XYZ file of C-alpha atoms in Angstrom:
606
model
C -0.080 0.104 -0.015
C 2.913 2.359 0.726
C 4.127 1.849 -3.023
C 0.529 2.574 -4.201
C 0.396 5.939 -2.442
C 4.008 6.695 -3.608
C 3.114 6.202 -7.106
C -0.104 8.085 -6.850
C 1.546 10.973 -5.255
C 4.106 10.972 -8.171
C 1.234 11.071 -10.504
C -0.456 13.996 -8.736
C 2.723 15.814 -9.096
C 1.747 16.433 -12.789
C -1.142 18.597 -11.257
C 1.470 21.062 -9.669
C 1.531 23.571 -12.811
C -2.371 23.854 -12.393
C -2.201 24.533 -8.565
C -4.341 27.689 -8.830
C -7.074 26.149 -10.760
C -6.885 23.111 -8.307
C -7.222 25.572 -5.258
C -10.269 27.217 -6.807
C -11.870 23.750 -7.584
C -11.117 22.588 -3.728
C -12.737 25.929 -2.677
C -15.845 24.978 -4.652
C -15.712 21.627 -3.099
C -15.607 23.051 0.359
C -18.731 25.334 -0.454
C -20.453 22.021 -1.712
C -19.609 20.214 1.725
C -20.970 23.290 3.679
C -24.244 23.147 1.745
C -24.565 19.437 2.545
C -23.940 20.466 6.220
C -26.726 22.888 5.997
C -29.009 20.204 4.566
C -28.368 18.025 7.651
C -28.743 21.030 10.051
C -32.233 22.009 8.407
C -33.786 18.566 8.140
C -34.659 18.026 11.838
C -36.073 21.363 12.654
C -38.090 21.541 9.419
C -39.474 17.943 9.699
C -40.349 18.649 13.405
C -41.964 21.994 12.645
C -44.227 20.351 10.049
C -45.286 17.361 12.345
C -46.094 19.605 15.181
C -47.538 22.402 13.145
C -45.692 25.191 14.884
C -42.372 27.105 14.291
C -40.819 26.245 17.575
C -38.344 23.680 16.406
C -36.945 26.341 14.077
C -35.461 28.403 16.871
C -31.830 27.276 16.004
C -32.329 27.985 12.377
C -33.779 31.395 12.999
C -30.481 32.441 14.735
C -28.791 32.201 11.216
C -31.769 33.618 9.057
C -32.984 36.935 10.469
C -36.155 36.862 8.242
C -37.175 33.683 9.511
C -36.784 34.952 13.172
C -39.286 37.777 12.136
C -41.736 35.472 10.691
C -41.662 33.126 13.688
C -42.124 36.184 16.201
C -45.124 37.441 14.179
C -46.655 33.804 14.241
C -47.202 34.249 10.399
C -47.617 30.606 9.031
C -48.557 31.689 5.514
C -45.306 33.584 5.424
C -43.380 30.633 6.982
C -44.568 28.154 4.270
C -43.423 30.460 1.690
C -39.882 31.373 3.264
C -39.005 27.679 3.935
C -39.010 26.674 0.253
C -37.254 29.845 -0.633
C -34.554 28.863 1.919
C -34.046 25.425 0.483
C -33.867 26.825 -2.980
C -31.191 29.094 -1.991
C -29.157 26.433 -0.551
C -29.691 24.213 -3.591
C -28.673 27.209 -5.805
C -25.361 27.643 -3.924
C -24.785 24.022 -4.112
C -25.430 23.759 -7.840
C -22.990 26.551 -8.671
C -20.273 24.958 -6.382
C -20.665 21.610 -8.050
C -20.603 23.033 -11.540
C -17.468 25.129 -10.538
C -15.402 22.240 -9.308
C -16.565 19.786 -12.136
C -15.466 22.302 -14.913
C -12.053 23.109 -13.163
C -11.123 19.459 -12.294
C -12.004 18.077 -15.823
C -10.106 20.934 -17.434
C -6.990 20.372 -15.289
C -7.334 16.435 -15.849
C -7.300 16.994 -19.581
C -4.211 19.119 -19.432
C -2.460 16.568 -17.056
C -3.198 13.871 -19.400
C -1.955 15.948 -22.358
C 1.296 16.623 -20.461
C 1.782 12.952 -19.495
C 1.002 11.812 -23.090
C 3.559 14.319 -24.336
C 6.193 13.180 -21.890
C 5.644 9.396 -22.883
C 5.956 10.377 -26.546
C 8.927 12.556 -26.091
C 10.544 9.751 -24.138
C 9.808 7.160 -26.720
C 11.621 9.238 -29.308
C 14.708 9.561 -27.074
C 15.032 5.834 -26.096
C 17.486 3.943 -27.929
C 16.622 1.477 -30.744
C 17.712 -1.347 -28.403
C 14.610 -0.552 -25.945
C 12.244 -0.632 -29.026
C 13.564 -3.713 -30.396
C 13.205 -5.729 -26.962
C 9.479 -4.421 -26.357
C 6.242 -5.535 -28.113
C 4.923 -2.615 -30.187
C 1.314 -3.287 -29.175
C 2.198 -3.319 -25.436
C 3.829 0.228 -25.971
C 0.708 1.238 -27.889
C -1.442 0.014 -24.945
C 0.448 2.422 -22.685
C -0.703 5.326 -24.539
C -4.260 4.185 -24.868
C -5.767 1.905 -22.076
C -3.141 2.751 -19.449
C -3.474 6.594 -20.195
C -7.219 6.246 -19.919
C -6.993 4.306 -16.645
C -4.677 7.184 -15.325
C -6.999 9.797 -16.541
C -9.965 8.266 -14.710
C -7.798 8.077 -11.695
C -6.652 11.702 -11.819
C -9.767 13.456 -12.812
C -12.764 11.358 -11.481
C -11.196 9.602 -8.669
C -9.050 12.345 -7.264
C -11.715 15.062 -7.710
C -14.560 12.908 -6.204
C -12.206 11.774 -3.481
C -11.548 15.277 -2.350
C -15.049 16.350 -2.682
C -16.541 13.420 -0.847
C -13.783 13.625 1.776
C -14.720 17.146 2.524
C -18.380 16.213 2.766
C -17.435 13.331 5.150
C -15.382 15.709 7.197
C -18.070 18.485 7.312
C -20.925 15.803 8.095
C -18.735 14.274 10.996
C -18.017 17.787 12.634
C -21.893 18.408 12.170
C -22.661 15.166 13.917
C -20.403 15.919 16.870
C -21.961 19.313 17.015
C -25.604 17.832 17.245
C -24.656 15.362 20.036
C -21.124 14.270 20.728
C -22.285 11.166 22.636
C -24.193 9.755 19.620
C -21.249 10.593 17.262
C -18.701 8.802 19.409
C -20.917 5.777 19.678
C -21.217 5.816 15.921
C -17.911 6.376 14.745
C -16.227 4.130 17.167
C -17.040 1.179 14.659
C -15.358 2.687 11.729
C -11.800 1.209 11.940
C -13.672 -2.124 11.390
C -13.943 -1.092 7.892
C -10.259 -0.579 7.274
C -9.355 -4.295 7.043
C -11.791 -5.194 4.125
C -10.882 -1.994 2.283
C -7.190 -2.752 2.518
C -7.715 -6.475 1.237
C -9.931 -5.409 -1.584
C -7.364 -2.814 -2.625
C -4.373 -5.096 -2.656
C -6.290 -7.564 -4.853
C -7.635 -5.067 -7.276
C -4.115 -3.587 -7.776
C -2.560 -6.919 -8.565
C -5.511 -7.647 -11.023
C -5.329 -4.329 -12.560
C -1.612 -4.596 -13.302
C -2.007 -8.163 -14.824
C -5.031 -7.048 -16.981
C -3.114 -4.159 -18.539
C -0.285 -6.396 -19.317
C -2.795 -8.784 -21.033
C -4.297 -5.858 -23.161
C -0.707 -5.005 -24.132
C -0.367 -8.588 -25.404
C -3.675 -8.792 -27.067
C -2.937 -5.518 -28.851
C 0.339 -6.538 -29.895
C -0.944 -9.700 -31.458
C -3.655 -7.811 -33.316
C -0.907 -5.431 -34.655
C 1.295 -8.157 -35.732
C -1.456 -10.002 -37.475
C -2.784 -7.109 -39.299
C 0.677 -6.045 -40.315
C 1.404 -9.330 -41.873
C -2.177 -10.108 -43.145
C -0.795 -11.048 -46.551
C 1.467 -13.721 -45.007
C -1.261 -15.002 -42.772
C -3.709 -15.481 -45.505
C -1.370 -16.703 -48.017
C -0.027 -19.547 -45.582
C -3.478 -20.266 -44.252
C -2.635 -18.975 -40.962
C -6.015 -17.674 -40.072
C -7.363 -20.473 -37.861
C -3.976 -20.321 -35.965
C -4.149 -16.530 -35.382
C -7.769 -16.868 -34.555
C -7.161 -19.611 -31.899
C -4.144 -17.685 -30.283
C -6.233 -14.433 -29.998
C -9.143 -16.121 -28.518
C -6.875 -17.785 -26.025
C -5.473 -14.568 -24.973
C -8.974 -13.011 -24.775
C -10.317 -16.042 -22.692
C -7.525 -15.561 -20.150
C -8.416 -11.751 -20.073
C -11.978 -12.540 -19.526
C -11.109 -14.895 -16.600
C -9.065 -12.289 -14.999
C -11.633 -9.719 -15.339
C -14.197 -12.035 -13.946
C -12.307 -12.231 -10.820
C -12.008 -8.361 -10.657
C -15.826 -8.108 -11.339
C -16.542 -10.473 -8.379
C -14.278 -8.557 -6.024
C -15.959 -5.287 -6.888
C -19.289 -6.808 -6.673
C -18.615 -8.074 -3.264
C -17.091 -4.753 -2.172
C -20.261 -2.599 -2.018
C -22.624 -5.097 -0.304
C -19.810 -5.856 2.193
C -19.472 -2.169 2.969
C -23.356 -1.767 3.154
C -23.707 -4.562 5.695
C -21.097 -3.152 7.943
C -22.990 0.315 7.687
C -26.528 -1.294 8.468
C -25.063 -3.047 11.524
C -23.664 0.292 12.650
C -27.091 2.078 12.097
C -28.816 -0.672 14.005
C -26.624 -0.226 17.095
C -27.081 3.525 16.647
C -30.825 3.163 16.834
C -30.773 1.003 19.931
C -28.610 3.303 21.910
C -30.319 6.580 20.457
C -33.995 5.133 21.331
C -32.967 4.697 24.883
C -31.838 8.412 25.254
C -34.876 9.730 23.766
C -37.256 7.710 26.042
C -35.080 9.130 28.875
C -35.646 12.784 27.608
C -31.924 13.179 27.105
C -32.030 13.740 23.221
C -34.630 15.936 21.346
C -36.495 14.402 18.281
C -35.349 17.108 16.086
C -31.765 16.603 17.150
C -32.007 12.966 16.431
C -33.670 13.560 12.954
C -30.628 15.906 12.078
C -28.133 13.425 13.450
C -29.795 10.512 11.424
C -29.757 12.823 8.406
C -26.115 13.336 8.870
C -25.558 9.487 8.972
C -27.630 8.920 5.778
C -25.830 11.693 4.026
C -22.519 10.133 5.116
C -23.285 6.827 3.622
C -23.217 7.955 -0.039
C -19.676 9.635 0.031
C -18.220 6.976 2.261
C -19.463 4.242 -0.093
C -18.284 6.376 -3.174
C -14.816 6.748 -1.544
C -14.722 2.987 -1.142
C -15.552 2.550 -4.776
C -13.079 5.054 -5.966
C -10.222 3.214 -4.219
C -10.667 0.535 -7.132
C -10.199 3.337 -9.767
C -7.169 4.755 -7.900
C -5.634 1.308 -7.725
C -6.065 0.598 -11.461
C -4.637 4.019 -12.144
C -1.762 3.414 -10.176
C -1.092 0.028 -11.807
C -1.385 1.815 -15.164
C 0.817 4.723 -13.958
C 3.554 2.329 -12.923
C 3.512 1.016 -16.584
C 3.846 4.608 -17.782
C 6.658 5.345 -15.276
C 8.532 2.136 -16.411
C 8.766 3.899 -19.794
C 9.415 7.377 -18.381
C 12.129 5.889 -16.191
C 13.892 3.956 -18.640
C 17.583 4.935 -19.083
C 18.627 6.684 -22.106
C 21.659 4.806 -22.911
C 22.558 6.623 -26.209
C 23.069 10.200 -25.329
C 25.204 13.250 -25.939
C 28.240 13.814 -23.530
C 28.182 16.919 -21.651
C 30.960 18.284 -23.900
C 29.759 16.981 -27.013
C 31.248 18.314 -30.240
C 28.997 20.226 -33.025
C 29.471 18.990 -36.513
C 28.358 20.851 -39.611
C 29.325 18.630 -42.339
C 31.622 15.663 -42.435
C 34.126 14.641 -45.061
C 32.947 11.102 -44.832
C 35.827 8.862 -43.769
C 34.513 6.110 -41.437
C 36.721 3.695 -39.428
C 35.537 0.628 -37.571
C 38.334 -0.121 -34.925
C 38.448 -3.344 -33.117
C 34.619 -3.451 -32.879
C 32.855 -6.043 -30.620
C 29.181 -6.169 -29.875
C 26.633 -8.486 -28.550
C 22.881 -8.260 -28.159
C 22.346 -11.234 -25.668
C 24.527 -14.156 -25.325
C 27.266 -14.754 -27.964
C 28.954 -11.878 -29.733
C 27.574 -10.670 -32.917
C 30.895 -8.753 -34.024
C 34.226 -9.838 -32.963
C 37.019 -7.443 -33.394
C 36.020 -5.901 -36.693
C 38.518 -3.362 -38.302
C 37.493 -1.454 -41.407
C 38.267 1.928 -42.968
C 36.062 3.497 -45.482
C 37.700 6.390 -47.323
C 35.482 9.547 -48.095
C 33.742 9.141 -51.142
C 34.382 5.374 -51.458
C 31.587 2.886 -52.142
C 31.972 -0.284 -50.019
C 29.526 -3.238 -50.282
C 29.286 -5.638 -47.140
C 28.437 -9.150 -48.070
C 28.313 -12.349 -45.968
C 25.976 -15.176 -44.795
C 22.843 -14.306 -42.775
C 23.759 -13.373 -39.145
C 27.287 -12.390 -40.035
C 26.699 -8.992 -38.503
C 26.388 -6.778 -41.497
C 23.367 -4.791 -40.453
C 24.595 -4.547 -36.846
C 27.900 -3.118 -37.961
C 26.168 -0.351 -40.070
C 23.755 0.487 -37.128
C 26.731 1.455 -35.020
C 27.531 4.456 -37.214
C 24.450 6.579 -36.686
C 24.588 5.077 -32.949
C 21.484 3.092 -32.944
C 23.764 1.087 -30.781
C 27.098 1.712 -29.151
C 29.862 -1.046 -29.425
C 30.807 -3.054 -26.294
C 34.328 -2.324 -27.173
C 36.207 -0.543 -29.821
C 35.556 2.665 -31.549
C 33.594 3.971 -34.551
C 35.296 6.920 -35.975
C 33.972 9.584 -38.304
C 36.799 11.922 -39.946
C 39.094 10.536 -37.103
C 36.641 11.378 -34.199
C 34.960 8.818 -32.048
C 31.090 9.223 -33.045
C 30.387 9.234 -29.413
C 32.152 12.630 -29.093
C 29.692 14.216 -31.445
C 26.329 15.715 -30.766
C 23.891 12.995 -31.654
C 21.727 14.996 -33.917
C 24.513 16.578 -35.805
C 25.992 12.989 -36.363
C 22.825 11.624 -37.588
C 22.338 14.625 -39.881
C 25.414 13.352 -41.849
C 23.865 9.861 -42.685
C 20.963 9.007 -45.258
C 19.481 5.545 -45.135
C 17.651 3.550 -47.561
C 16.496 0.001 -46.540
C 14.635 -2.800 -48.043
C 11.787 -2.273 -45.543
C 10.813 1.164 -46.796
C 9.139 3.170 -44.209
C 6.660 5.928 -45.463
C 4.224 7.914 -43.243
C 0.407 8.453 -43.530
C 1.117 11.835 -45.167
C 1.286 13.436 -48.651
C 4.209 12.490 -51.164
C 5.524 16.041 -50.586
C 5.820 15.635 -46.825
C 7.180 12.247 -46.881
C 10.160 13.427 -49.305
C 10.490 16.631 -47.203
C 10.961 14.453 -44.112
C 14.674 14.146 -45.096
C 14.857 18.032 -44.796
C 11.933 19.918 -43.328
C 13.147 23.185 -44.648
C 13.331 21.963 -48.197
C 11.480 24.186 -50.863
C 8.969 22.895 -53.319
C 11.670 23.096 -56.028
C 13.945 21.104 -53.916
C 11.429 18.437 -53.545
C 10.706 18.192 -57.204
C 14.297 18.048 -58.110
C 14.786 15.211 -55.622
C 11.887 13.260 -57.053
C 13.281 13.766 -60.508
C 16.695 12.662 -59.575
C 15.044 9.516 -57.798
C 13.227 8.720 -61.031
C 10.067 9.125 -59.116
C 8.641 12.191 -60.691
C 6.890 10.396 -63.714
C 4.715 8.421 -61.382
C 4.226 11.075 -58.819
C 2.936 13.415 -61.431
C 0.415 10.841 -62.643
C -1.243 10.548 -58.977
C -4.532 12.151 -58.523
C -3.070 15.086 -56.617
C 0.630 14.822 -57.530
C 2.856 15.576 -54.679
C -0.137 16.340 -52.578
C -1.631 12.940 -52.827
C -2.083 11.326 -49.499
C -0.335 8.118 -49.050
C -1.865 5.233 -47.088
C -0.129 3.736 -44.225
C 3.430 2.917 -45.146
C 2.740 3.905 -48.669
C 0.369 0.950 -49.384
C -1.052 2.842 -52.298
C 2.291 2.645 -54.116
C 4.244 -0.493 -55.531
C 7.407 -1.574 -54.003
C 9.778 0.133 -56.485
C 7.743 3.380 -56.175
C 8.007 3.323 -52.453
C 11.814 2.749 -52.818
C 12.178 5.649 -55.042
C 10.250 8.056 -52.708
C 12.677 6.803 -50.004
C 15.634 7.598 -52.290
C 14.156 11.039 -53.061
C 13.984 11.478 -49.240
C 17.781 10.567 -48.959
C 18.442 12.897 -51.867
C 16.891 16.083 -50.444
C 18.777 15.221 -47.285
C 22.115 15.751 -49.066
C 24.148 13.932 -46.366
C 27.736 12.999 -47.001
C 27.331 9.449 -45.772
C 24.889 6.958 -47.443
C 23.879 3.662 -45.936
C 22.037 1.322 -48.205
C 20.649 -1.959 -46.546
C 19.413 -4.243 -49.348
C 17.573 -1.545 -51.128
C 17.015 -3.442 -54.258
C 16.774 -7.155 -53.118
C 13.037 -7.422 -52.965
C 12.296 -5.706 -56.396
C 11.531 -7.098 -59.796
C 13.845 -6.504 -62.579
C 12.056 -3.412 -64.115
C 11.610 -1.740 -60.685
C 15.207 -2.480 -59.960
C 16.447 -0.685 -62.961
C 14.636 2.359 -62.009
C 15.750 2.260 -58.437
C 19.285 1.422 -59.500
C 19.418 4.535 -61.750
C 18.098 6.484 -58.782
C 20.596 5.006 -56.445
C 23.391 5.938 -58.838
C 22.383 9.581 -58.529
C 22.036 9.275 -54.916
C 25.625 7.897 -54.461
C 27.559 10.443 -56.372
C 29.995 12.218 -54.245
C 29.167 10.229 -51.108
C 30.631 7.717 -48.774
C 28.493 4.685 -49.381
C 28.065 1.575 -47.150
C 25.857 -0.836 -48.810
C 24.565 -4.300 -47.790
C 23.536 -6.104 -51.034
C 22.939 -9.852 -52.173
C 22.573 -8.891 -55.729
C 25.973 -9.480 -57.795
C 24.845 -6.613 -60.107
C 24.712 -4.193 -57.359
C 27.948 -5.565 -55.596
C 30.094 -5.251 -58.749
C 29.536 -1.411 -58.710
C 31.436 -1.122 -55.401
C 34.716 0.332 -55.378
C 35.491 -2.476 -52.679
C 33.795 -5.507 -51.434
C 34.140 -6.560 -47.674
C 33.093 -10.028 -46.607
C 31.785 -10.603 -43.005
C 31.566 -14.125 -41.720
C 30.631 -14.877 -37.780
C 31.271 -11.389 -36.926
C 34.561 -10.867 -38.455
C 36.030 -9.613 -41.751
C 37.364 -12.521 -43.657
C 38.008 -11.100 -47.056
C 38.357 -7.672 -49.008
C 38.834 -6.868 -52.435
C 37.214 -6.531 -56.008
C 34.575 -8.865 -57.366
C 36.910 -10.771 -59.819
C 39.871 -10.977 -57.305
C 37.524 -12.485 -54.456
C 36.114 -15.097 -57.071
C 39.552 -16.076 -57.901
C 40.565 -16.407 -54.209
C 38.050 -19.233 -53.929
C 37.009 -18.137 -50.381
C 33.801 -17.235 -48.703
C 32.613 -14.941 -51.471
C 33.246 -17.311 -54.074
C 31.307 -19.809 -51.918
C 28.308 -17.380 -51.656
C 28.416 -16.685 -55.483
C 28.353 -20.387 -56.285
C 25.555 -20.999 -53.871
C 23.438 -18.560 -55.664
C 24.117 -20.108 -59.056
C 23.091 -23.477 -57.712
C 19.901 -22.182 -56.718
C 19.156 -20.721 -60.072
C 19.641 -17.190 -59.044
C 22.905 -16.162 -60.788
C 22.528 -12.653 -59.704
C 22.259 -13.566 -55.968
C 24.936 -13.799 -53.089
C 23.369 -16.347 -50.757
C 24.270 -17.659 -47.350
């Protein structure tokens, strides 16, 4: 329970910038509590006066309402019957304004707090290293933005606001009860500690269920996202039934978990109600004896009972609110897990600025591992400025990992990556990555216009720059034929374009960036011959005057390189030109021969 409150207090820290609005809301809640006390105060004297047919019981009320005192003194029953409804209406009006004020203020603050929390979460996601995203399910991260944030919102707005309002009402009514008759109040509230145990037990259980439930939602979301992303593969391989069975099993486990939660919440309310009724029964027995003995007036007892009944609703509500708070805390812990995740790839305090690099890249004794065995084992490689180097090797030899070290998607476990003779860790990260343009096999396009996708490479690019990049990328012809040209909205990941067209838009994006270093990761391996010819022509334009590091499996692409570097088991085993490496009869020759045996004479296969 201590951890729960620690997390909740941290969550409420996001309210601090809106302290003035919160103070006004609390003031409105205090007014709301005071009007509830007035209702309890009026109930006994009003009811007693109506039953007796005289205004004698209204003496205490008349002390606070001078007009009522004049009416009582005159004995004017007609005026009394008119004044009493107006008195109640006035109290109701004040209560209504106070309720509306606190509701609007709290909800407004809640929306702003949630926006701040979402912004903080999104900002942190952008700064967390690639290794973090590679080890997390995308659906689970998305669930933190959706269901987790919704739970936190309910906890911060509904639960916290209602808790403050109900707590003020409880405090006010308890004070009122002691003012009416302290002996009755003491007898009544002595049983309150008995309710703490069930509240604590229910709270711990619901927190555990809430945490597990959010984790299961994340798993289900991830499964849906993966299935939809690979729907063509699912349908092509007849995997619909397996996907359906897997998802239904996840849903069944979630429902069973929620059944336990629903049962606990269903038992909570009647448990608290039974405890309340037991307390009221004891109270009636004790108060009845005092009324018979003449120690307690009827109107005071009615006012006291009204206090007790008015107390029941906020106390019961506070009990229910604890479930929302606990669920919110469980979700907040998941959010804080991301917000507190260490940023392992970051600028040094004295990081160097870099305007434009010459483009010389050196990998010096590079060692790297993800988990378990090393992926790179002492790689040494120097790429001269303007040189085109092709990396080839069997699958799992470390090609993609090596290139991922240059823009610092990862840092090596040992060794250095140098750019123009300076360790890349000494540069400002933003400046370093501005020196590099990347085109990969798995082209990523955004759900935006063609113009916005190309301009993503350089946001300040002019329309003329965008068109020039599109022409150089051999993309202008098909872009001009689109319904709205550059302003055509692409579907998610450019689904409205063919594979070759998507690649040429990505090349245009890299061209407009005008970076001195280019990374090509199998940029043509998944294309047909016609698409490849267009893409290769675009790549030739892109590679001019740039240091290029490419991963390629097509011999037609590899032959164009100034130098071929062969990796195997995380080490450089061969370097040289195409013909020289074939003549050597080593790993490169074996890969080429393997491709020929598998009827793809243009492929290097592992």
